[in-house]
Coordinates of C-alpha atoms in Angstrom, one line a residue:
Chain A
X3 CA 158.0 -127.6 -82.4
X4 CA 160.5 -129.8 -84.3
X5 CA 159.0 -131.6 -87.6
X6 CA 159.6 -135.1 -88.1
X7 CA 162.1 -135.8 -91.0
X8 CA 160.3 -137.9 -92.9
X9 CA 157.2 -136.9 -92.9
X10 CA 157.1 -133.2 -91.5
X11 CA 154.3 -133.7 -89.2
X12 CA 154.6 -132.3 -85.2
X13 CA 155.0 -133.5 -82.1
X14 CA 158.2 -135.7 -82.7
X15 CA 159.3 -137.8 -80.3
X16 CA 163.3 -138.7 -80.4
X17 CA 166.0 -138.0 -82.2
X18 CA 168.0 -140.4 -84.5
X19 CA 171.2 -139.5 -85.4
X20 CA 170.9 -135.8 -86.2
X21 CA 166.9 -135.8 -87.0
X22 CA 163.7 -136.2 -85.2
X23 CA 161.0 -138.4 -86.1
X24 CA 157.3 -138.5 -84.8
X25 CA 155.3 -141.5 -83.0
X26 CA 154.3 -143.1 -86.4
X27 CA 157.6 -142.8 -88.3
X28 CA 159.8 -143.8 -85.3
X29 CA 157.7 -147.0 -84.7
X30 CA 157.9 -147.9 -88.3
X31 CA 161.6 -147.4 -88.6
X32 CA 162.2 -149.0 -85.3
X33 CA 160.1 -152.1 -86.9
X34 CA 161.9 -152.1 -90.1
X35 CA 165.2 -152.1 -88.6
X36 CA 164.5 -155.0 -86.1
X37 CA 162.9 -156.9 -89.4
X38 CA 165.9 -156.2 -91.2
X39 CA 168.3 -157.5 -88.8
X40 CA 166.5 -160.4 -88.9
X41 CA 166.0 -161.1 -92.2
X42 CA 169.6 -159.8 -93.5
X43 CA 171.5 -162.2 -91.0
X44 CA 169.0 -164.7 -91.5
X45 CA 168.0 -165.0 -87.8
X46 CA 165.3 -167.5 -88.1
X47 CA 163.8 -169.2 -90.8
X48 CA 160.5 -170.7 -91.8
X49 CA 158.9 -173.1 -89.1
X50 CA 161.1 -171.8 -85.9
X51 CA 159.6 -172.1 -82.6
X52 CA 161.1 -169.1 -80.9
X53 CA 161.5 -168.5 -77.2
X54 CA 162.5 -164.8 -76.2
X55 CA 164.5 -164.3 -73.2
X56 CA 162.0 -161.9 -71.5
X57 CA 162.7 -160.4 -68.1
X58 CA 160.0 -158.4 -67.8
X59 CA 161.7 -154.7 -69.0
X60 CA 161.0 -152.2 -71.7
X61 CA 163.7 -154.4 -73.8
X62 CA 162.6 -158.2 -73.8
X63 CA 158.7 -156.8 -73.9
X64 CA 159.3 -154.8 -77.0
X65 CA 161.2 -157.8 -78.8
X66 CA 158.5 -160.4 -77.6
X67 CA 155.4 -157.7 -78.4
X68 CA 157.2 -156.7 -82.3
X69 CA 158.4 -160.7 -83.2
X70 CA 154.6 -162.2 -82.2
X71 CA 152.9 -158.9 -84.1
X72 CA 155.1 -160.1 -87.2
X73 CA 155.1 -163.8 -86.4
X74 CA 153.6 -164.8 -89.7
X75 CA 155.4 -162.8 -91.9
X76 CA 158.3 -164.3 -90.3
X77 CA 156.7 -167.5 -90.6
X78 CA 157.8 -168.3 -86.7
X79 CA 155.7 -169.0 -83.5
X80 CA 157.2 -167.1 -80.9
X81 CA 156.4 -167.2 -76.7
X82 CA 158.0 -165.5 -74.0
X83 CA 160.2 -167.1 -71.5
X84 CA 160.7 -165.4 -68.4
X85 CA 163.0 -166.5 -65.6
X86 CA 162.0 -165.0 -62.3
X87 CA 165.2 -165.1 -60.1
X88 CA 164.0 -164.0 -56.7
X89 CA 165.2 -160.3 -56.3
X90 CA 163.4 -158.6 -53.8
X91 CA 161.8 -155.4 -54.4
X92 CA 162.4 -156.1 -58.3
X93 CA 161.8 -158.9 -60.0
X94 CA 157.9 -159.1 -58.5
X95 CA 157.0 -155.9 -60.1
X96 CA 158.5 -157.0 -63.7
X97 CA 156.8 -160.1 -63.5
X98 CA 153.3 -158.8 -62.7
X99 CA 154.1 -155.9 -65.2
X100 CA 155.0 -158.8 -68.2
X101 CA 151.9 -160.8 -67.2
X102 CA 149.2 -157.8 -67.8
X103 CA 151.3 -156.8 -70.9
X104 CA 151.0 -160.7 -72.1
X105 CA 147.2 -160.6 -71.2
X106 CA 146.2 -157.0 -72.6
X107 CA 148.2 -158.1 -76.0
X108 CA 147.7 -161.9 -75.8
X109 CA 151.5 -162.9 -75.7
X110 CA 152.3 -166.2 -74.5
X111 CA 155.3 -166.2 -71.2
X112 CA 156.0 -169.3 -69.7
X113 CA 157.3 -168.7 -66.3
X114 CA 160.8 -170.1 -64.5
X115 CA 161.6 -170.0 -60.9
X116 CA 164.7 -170.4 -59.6
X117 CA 163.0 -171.0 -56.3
X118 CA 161.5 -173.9 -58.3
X119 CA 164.3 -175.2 -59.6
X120 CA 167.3 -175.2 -57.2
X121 CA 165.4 -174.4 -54.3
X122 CA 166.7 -170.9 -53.1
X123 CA 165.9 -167.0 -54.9
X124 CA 168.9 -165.7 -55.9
X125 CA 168.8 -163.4 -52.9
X126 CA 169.4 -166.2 -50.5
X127 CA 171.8 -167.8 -53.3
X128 CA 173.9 -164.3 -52.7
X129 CA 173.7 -164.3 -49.0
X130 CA 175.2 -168.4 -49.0
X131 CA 178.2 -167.3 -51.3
X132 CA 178.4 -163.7 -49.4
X133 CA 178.5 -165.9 -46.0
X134 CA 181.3 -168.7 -47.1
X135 CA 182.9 -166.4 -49.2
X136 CA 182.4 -168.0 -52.5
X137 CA 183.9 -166.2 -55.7
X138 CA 180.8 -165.6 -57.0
X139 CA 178.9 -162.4 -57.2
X140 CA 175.3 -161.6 -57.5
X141 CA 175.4 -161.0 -61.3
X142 CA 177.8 -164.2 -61.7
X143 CA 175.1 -166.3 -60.1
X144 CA 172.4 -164.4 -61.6
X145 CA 173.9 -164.5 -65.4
X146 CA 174.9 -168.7 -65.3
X147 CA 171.6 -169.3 -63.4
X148 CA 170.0 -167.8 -66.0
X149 CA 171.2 -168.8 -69.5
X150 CA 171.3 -172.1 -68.3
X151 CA 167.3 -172.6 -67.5
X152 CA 166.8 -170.6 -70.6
X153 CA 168.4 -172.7 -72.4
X154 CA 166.8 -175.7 -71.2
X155 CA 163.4 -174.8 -71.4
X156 CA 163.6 -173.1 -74.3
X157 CA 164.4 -177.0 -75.7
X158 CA 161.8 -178.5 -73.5
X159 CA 159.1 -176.0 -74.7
X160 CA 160.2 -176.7 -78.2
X161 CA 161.7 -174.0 -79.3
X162 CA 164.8 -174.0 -81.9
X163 CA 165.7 -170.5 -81.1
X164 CA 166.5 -168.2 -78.6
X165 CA 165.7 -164.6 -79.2
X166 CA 167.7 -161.9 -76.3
X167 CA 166.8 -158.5 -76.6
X168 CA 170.4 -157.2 -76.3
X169 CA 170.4 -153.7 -77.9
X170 CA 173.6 -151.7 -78.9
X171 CA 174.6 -150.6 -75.7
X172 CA 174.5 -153.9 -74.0
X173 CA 176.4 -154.9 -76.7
X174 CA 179.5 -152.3 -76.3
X175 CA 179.2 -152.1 -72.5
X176 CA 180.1 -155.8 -72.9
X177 CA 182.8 -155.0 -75.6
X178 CA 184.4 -152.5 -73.4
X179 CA 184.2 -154.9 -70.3
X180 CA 186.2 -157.5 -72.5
X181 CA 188.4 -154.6 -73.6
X182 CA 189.4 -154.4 -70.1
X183 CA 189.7 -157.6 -69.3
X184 CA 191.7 -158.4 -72.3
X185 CA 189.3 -161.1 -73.4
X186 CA 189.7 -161.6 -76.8
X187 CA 188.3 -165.0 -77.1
X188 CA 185.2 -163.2 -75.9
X189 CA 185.2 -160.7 -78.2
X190 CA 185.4 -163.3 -81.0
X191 CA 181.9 -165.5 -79.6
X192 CA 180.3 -161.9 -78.8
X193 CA 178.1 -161.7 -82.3
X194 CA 174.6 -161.2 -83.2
X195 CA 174.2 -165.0 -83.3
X196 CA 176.0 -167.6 -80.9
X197 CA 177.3 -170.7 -82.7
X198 CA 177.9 -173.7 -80.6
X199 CA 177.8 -177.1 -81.4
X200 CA 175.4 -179.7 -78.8
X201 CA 172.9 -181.3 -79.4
X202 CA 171.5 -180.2 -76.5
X203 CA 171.8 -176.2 -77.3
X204 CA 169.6 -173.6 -78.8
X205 CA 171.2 -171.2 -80.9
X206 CA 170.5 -167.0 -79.5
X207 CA 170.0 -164.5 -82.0
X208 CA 170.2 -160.7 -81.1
X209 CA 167.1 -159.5 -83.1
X210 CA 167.6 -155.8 -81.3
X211 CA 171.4 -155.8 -82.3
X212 CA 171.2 -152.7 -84.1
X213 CA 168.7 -150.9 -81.5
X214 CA 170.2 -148.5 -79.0
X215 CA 168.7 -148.7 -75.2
X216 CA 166.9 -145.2 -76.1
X217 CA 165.4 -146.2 -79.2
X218 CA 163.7 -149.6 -77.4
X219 CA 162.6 -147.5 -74.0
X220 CA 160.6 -145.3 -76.3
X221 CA 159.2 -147.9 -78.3
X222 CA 158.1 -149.8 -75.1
X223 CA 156.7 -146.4 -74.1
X224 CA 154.5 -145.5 -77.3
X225 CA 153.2 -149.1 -77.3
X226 CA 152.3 -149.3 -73.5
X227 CA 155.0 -151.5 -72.5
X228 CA 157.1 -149.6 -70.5
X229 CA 157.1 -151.6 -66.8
X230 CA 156.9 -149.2 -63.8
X231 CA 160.8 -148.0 -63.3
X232 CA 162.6 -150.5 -60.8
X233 CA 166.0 -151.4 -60.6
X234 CA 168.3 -154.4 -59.6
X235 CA 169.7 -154.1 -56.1
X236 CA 172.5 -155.8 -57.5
X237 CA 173.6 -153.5 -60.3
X238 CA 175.9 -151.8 -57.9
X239 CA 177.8 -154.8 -57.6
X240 CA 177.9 -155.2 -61.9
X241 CA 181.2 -154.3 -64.0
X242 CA 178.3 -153.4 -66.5
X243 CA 177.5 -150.2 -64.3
X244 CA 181.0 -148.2 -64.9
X245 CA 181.2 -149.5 -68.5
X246 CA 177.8 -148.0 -69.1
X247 CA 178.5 -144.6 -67.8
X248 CA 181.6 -143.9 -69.2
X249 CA 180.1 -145.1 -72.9
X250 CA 177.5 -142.5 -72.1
X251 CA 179.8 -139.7 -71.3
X252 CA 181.1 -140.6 -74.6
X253 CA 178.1 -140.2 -76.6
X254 CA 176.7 -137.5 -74.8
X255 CA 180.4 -134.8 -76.0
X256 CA 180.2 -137.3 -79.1
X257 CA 177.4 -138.2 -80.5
X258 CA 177.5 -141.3 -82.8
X259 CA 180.1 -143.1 -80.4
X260 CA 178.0 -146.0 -79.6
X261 CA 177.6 -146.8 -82.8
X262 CA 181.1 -146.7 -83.6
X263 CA 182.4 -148.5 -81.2
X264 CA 179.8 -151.4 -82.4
X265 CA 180.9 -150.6 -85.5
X266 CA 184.5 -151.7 -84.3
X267 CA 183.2 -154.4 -82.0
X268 CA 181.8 -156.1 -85.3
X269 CA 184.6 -155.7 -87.2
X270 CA 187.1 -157.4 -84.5
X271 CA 184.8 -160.2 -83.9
X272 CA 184.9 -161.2 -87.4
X273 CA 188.4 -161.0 -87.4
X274 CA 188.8 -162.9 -84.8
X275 CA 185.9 -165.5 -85.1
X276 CA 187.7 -166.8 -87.7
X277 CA 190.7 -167.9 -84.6
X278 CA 188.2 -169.3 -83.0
X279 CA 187.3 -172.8 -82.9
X280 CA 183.9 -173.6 -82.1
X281 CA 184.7 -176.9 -81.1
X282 CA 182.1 -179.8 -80.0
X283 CA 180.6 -178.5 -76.9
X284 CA 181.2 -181.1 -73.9
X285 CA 178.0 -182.8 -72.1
X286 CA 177.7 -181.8 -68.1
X287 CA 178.5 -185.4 -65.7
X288 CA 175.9 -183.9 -63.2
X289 CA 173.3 -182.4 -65.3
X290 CA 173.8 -184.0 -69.0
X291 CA 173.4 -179.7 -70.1
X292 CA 176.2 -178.3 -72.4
X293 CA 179.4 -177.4 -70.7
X294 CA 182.9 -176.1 -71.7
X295 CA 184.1 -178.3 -69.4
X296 CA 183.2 -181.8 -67.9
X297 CA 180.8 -180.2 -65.0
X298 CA 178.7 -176.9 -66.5
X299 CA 178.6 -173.6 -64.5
X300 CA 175.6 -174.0 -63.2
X301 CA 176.6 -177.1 -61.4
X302 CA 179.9 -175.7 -60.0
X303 CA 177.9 -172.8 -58.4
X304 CA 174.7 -175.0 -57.4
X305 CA 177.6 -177.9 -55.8
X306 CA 179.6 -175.1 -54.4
X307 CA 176.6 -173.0 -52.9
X308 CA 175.3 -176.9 -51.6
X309 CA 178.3 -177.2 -49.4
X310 CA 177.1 -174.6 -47.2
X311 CA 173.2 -174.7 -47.7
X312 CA 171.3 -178.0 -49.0
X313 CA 170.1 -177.0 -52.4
X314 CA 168.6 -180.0 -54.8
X315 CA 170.3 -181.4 -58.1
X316 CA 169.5 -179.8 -61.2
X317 CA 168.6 -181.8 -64.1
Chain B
X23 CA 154.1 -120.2 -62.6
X24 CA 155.4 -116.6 -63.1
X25 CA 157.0 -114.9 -66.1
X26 CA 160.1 -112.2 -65.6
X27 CA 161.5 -109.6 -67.8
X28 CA 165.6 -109.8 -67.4
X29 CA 167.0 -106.5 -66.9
X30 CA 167.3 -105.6 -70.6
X31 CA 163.7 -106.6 -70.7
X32 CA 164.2 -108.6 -73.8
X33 CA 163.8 -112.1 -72.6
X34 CA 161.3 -114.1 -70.6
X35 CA 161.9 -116.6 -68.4
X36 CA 160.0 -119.7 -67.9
X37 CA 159.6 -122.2 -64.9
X38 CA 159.0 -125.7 -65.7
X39 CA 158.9 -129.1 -62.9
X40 CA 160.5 -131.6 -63.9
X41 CA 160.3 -135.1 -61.8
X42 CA 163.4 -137.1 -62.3
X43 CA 162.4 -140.3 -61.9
X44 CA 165.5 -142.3 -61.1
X45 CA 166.0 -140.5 -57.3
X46 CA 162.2 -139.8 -57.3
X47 CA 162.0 -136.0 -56.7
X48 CA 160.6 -133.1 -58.3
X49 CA 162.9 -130.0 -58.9
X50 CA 161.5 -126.1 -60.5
X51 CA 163.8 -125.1 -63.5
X52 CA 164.4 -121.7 -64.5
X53 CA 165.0 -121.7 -68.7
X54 CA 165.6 -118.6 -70.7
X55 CA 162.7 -118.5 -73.3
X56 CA 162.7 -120.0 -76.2
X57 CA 163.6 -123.3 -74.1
X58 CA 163.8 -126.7 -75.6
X59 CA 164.4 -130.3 -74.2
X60 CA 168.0 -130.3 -75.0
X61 CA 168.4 -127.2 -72.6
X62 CA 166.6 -128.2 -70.2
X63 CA 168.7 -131.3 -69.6
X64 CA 171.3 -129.3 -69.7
X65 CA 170.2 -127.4 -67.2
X66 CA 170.0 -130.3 -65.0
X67 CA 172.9 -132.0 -65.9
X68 CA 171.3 -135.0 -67.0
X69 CA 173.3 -136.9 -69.6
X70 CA 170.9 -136.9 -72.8
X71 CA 172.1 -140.1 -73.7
X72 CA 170.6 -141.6 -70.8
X73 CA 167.4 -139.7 -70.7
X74 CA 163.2 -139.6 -72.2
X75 CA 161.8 -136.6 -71.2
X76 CA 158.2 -137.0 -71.2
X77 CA 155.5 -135.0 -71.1
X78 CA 151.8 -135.9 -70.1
X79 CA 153.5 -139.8 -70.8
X80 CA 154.6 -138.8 -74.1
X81 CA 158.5 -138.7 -75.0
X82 CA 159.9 -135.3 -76.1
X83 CA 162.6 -135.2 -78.9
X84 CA 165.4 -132.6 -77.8
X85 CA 164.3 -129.9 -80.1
X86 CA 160.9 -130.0 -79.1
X87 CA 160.0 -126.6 -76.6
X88 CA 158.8 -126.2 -73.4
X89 CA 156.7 -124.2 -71.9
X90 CA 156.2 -122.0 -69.0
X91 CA 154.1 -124.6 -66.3
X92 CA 155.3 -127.6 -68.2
X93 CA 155.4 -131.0 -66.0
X94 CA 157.8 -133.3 -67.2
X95 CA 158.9 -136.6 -66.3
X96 CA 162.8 -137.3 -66.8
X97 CA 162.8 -141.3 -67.3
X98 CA 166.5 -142.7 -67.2
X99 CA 167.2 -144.8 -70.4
X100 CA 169.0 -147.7 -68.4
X101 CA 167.7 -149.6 -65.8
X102 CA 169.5 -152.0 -63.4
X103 CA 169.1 -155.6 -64.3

């Protein structure tokens, strides 16, 4: 058996960097560095109402279950807001799963349906744009769908924060995605926090920034989190899913990649934040939601996907 | 579960099941003894990066060992979504 590094006691349970640490030590350094991250970039401060992005996975759950067990020390009230798309044969099971892990640890989780909201599941959102042959994907849909009732609830409920659990390697599968898509603007909004200036927005912090995937699966596992392994249908479909393998390869014949590369992710988007201007966001004609542009996302998908199937207004 | 000698008679092999969760089937692993995690990924060219090994629902660092009779559960790190 392998001791654990810091305090020499057996079993251990993963391996950080070159070392292993057992149960205990792993969950108090995987605390400490989520704390850290918080308190060294100043995520929240004293009084925020924050709303975390949960879906339901071994990610969202641990960053909902640590922020509420250190709620006072961060002097914060925190709730869970989960948006259930309507994914077939997936999202049912994460969304039971989140529900007896908000009872058995008395979380709060406001729920979101997009069946609610616009009137069609995502699946029969996909089938409309698959049918007219709209330039929008599943995980297109899916990801402006999403941030945009976040967003809005997240304000509605009260909240003046948004925590996401994106952990290290969502963050350079997205850098490498960029990468290949040359988008450099991207890379320079793609921080721990997102700056943007509307009345109407809520500012998301990256708590988990400095988290790989690993790290937060085993954590969800050693505090009972872990939801019964499902996937999306849709990942098939997702850049995400190449980016992710080949970042893998790299880490498994080098180990330490990942964090490199965020290491160099970091670096650029500092250099080129400082390009960017993060101008006056605009106010959506249809929906009065922040937009980049005089109609937001969301609407051009919901008005697009309304040609061919009656969906109702948002807003 | 059986042991073997090899044909030197030095080493003993062990057979441990692991259930790979991901594609939902059990395979039998033959591992030179001493085995660890980290070989037994190997073995079954699982990318360690993107693997818990677990064992009676408890995660496995690669340098723990396993044993002959082991049942392990091999829980992909990423998830779809």
């Amino acid at each position: 058996m392998a001791k654990c590094a810091l305090c020499g006691r057996e079993p251990t349970v993963i391996d950080v960097g070159s070392v292993q640490l057992c149960r205990d030590c792993f969950i108090g350094y995987f605390e400490r560095k989520v704390l850290k991250t918080v308190q060294r970039y100043r995520l929240f401060s004293e009084g925020d109402i924050v709303a975390v992005a949960t879906s339901g996975g071994k990610d969202s759950l641990s960053l909902l279950y640590i922020l509420n067990k250190y709620s006072k020390q961060l002097g914060i009230r925190v709730f869970g807001l989960l948006v259930d798309e309507g994914i077939s044969g997936y999202r049912e099971h994460t969304v039971k799963h989140a529900l007896e892990v908000s009872k058995r640890f008395g979380l709060e989780i406001e729920i979101v349906r997009f069946s609610d909201e616009f009137g069609m599941t995502l699946d029969q959102m996909v089938e409309v744009s698959r049918k007219a042959a709209l330039p929008y994907g599943p995980c297109t849909i899916c990801g402006v769908l999403r941030r945009y009732l976040i967003n809005r609830y997240a304000r509605e409920l009260g909240a003046t924060k948004v925590a996401t659990a994106h952990n290290v390697d969502d963050e350079v599968q997205v850098f490498l995605m960029n990468f290949v898509r040359a988008g450099v603007s991207s890379m320079g909004r793609e921080g721990i926090a997102a700056v943007a200036q509307h009345r109407k927005f809520v500012q998301r912090v990256k708590p988990m920034y400095f988290c790989s995937e690993k790290e937060s699966t085993v954590y969800a596992i050693l505090n009972g989190l872990y939801p019964p392994f499902v996937e999306c249908k849709y990942i098939v479909y997702s850049f995400r899913l190449p980016a992710r393998e080949m970042i893998n390869e790299y880490e498994a014949c080098r180990p330490g990649s990942k964090y490199r590369l965020l290491a160099l992710k970091t670096y650029l988007w500092l250099k080129l934040s400082r390009n960017i201007k993060h101008t006056q966001l605009k106010t959506c004609t249809i929906c009065g939601e922040p937009a980049s542009s005089d109609i937001c996302k969301a609407c051009q998908i919901l008005s697009d996907l309304k040609k061919y199937r009656k969906v109702p207004d948002v807003g | 579960m059986s042991r073997s000698s090899n044909s030197m008679g030095t080493s003993n092999k062990i057979r441990v099941r692991a259930y790979l969760v991901r594609y939902s089937r059990e395979v039998e692993i033959e591992l030179e003894e001493p085995a660890t995690v980290e070989d037994l990924l190997k073995k079954l060219g699982v990318n360690p990066a993107d693997a818990v090994v677990l064992k009676d629902g408890v995660p496995l660092s690669s340098k723990e060992r396993v044993h002959n009779g082991d049942k392990l559960q091999i829980l992909p790190v990423s998830s779809g979504g």
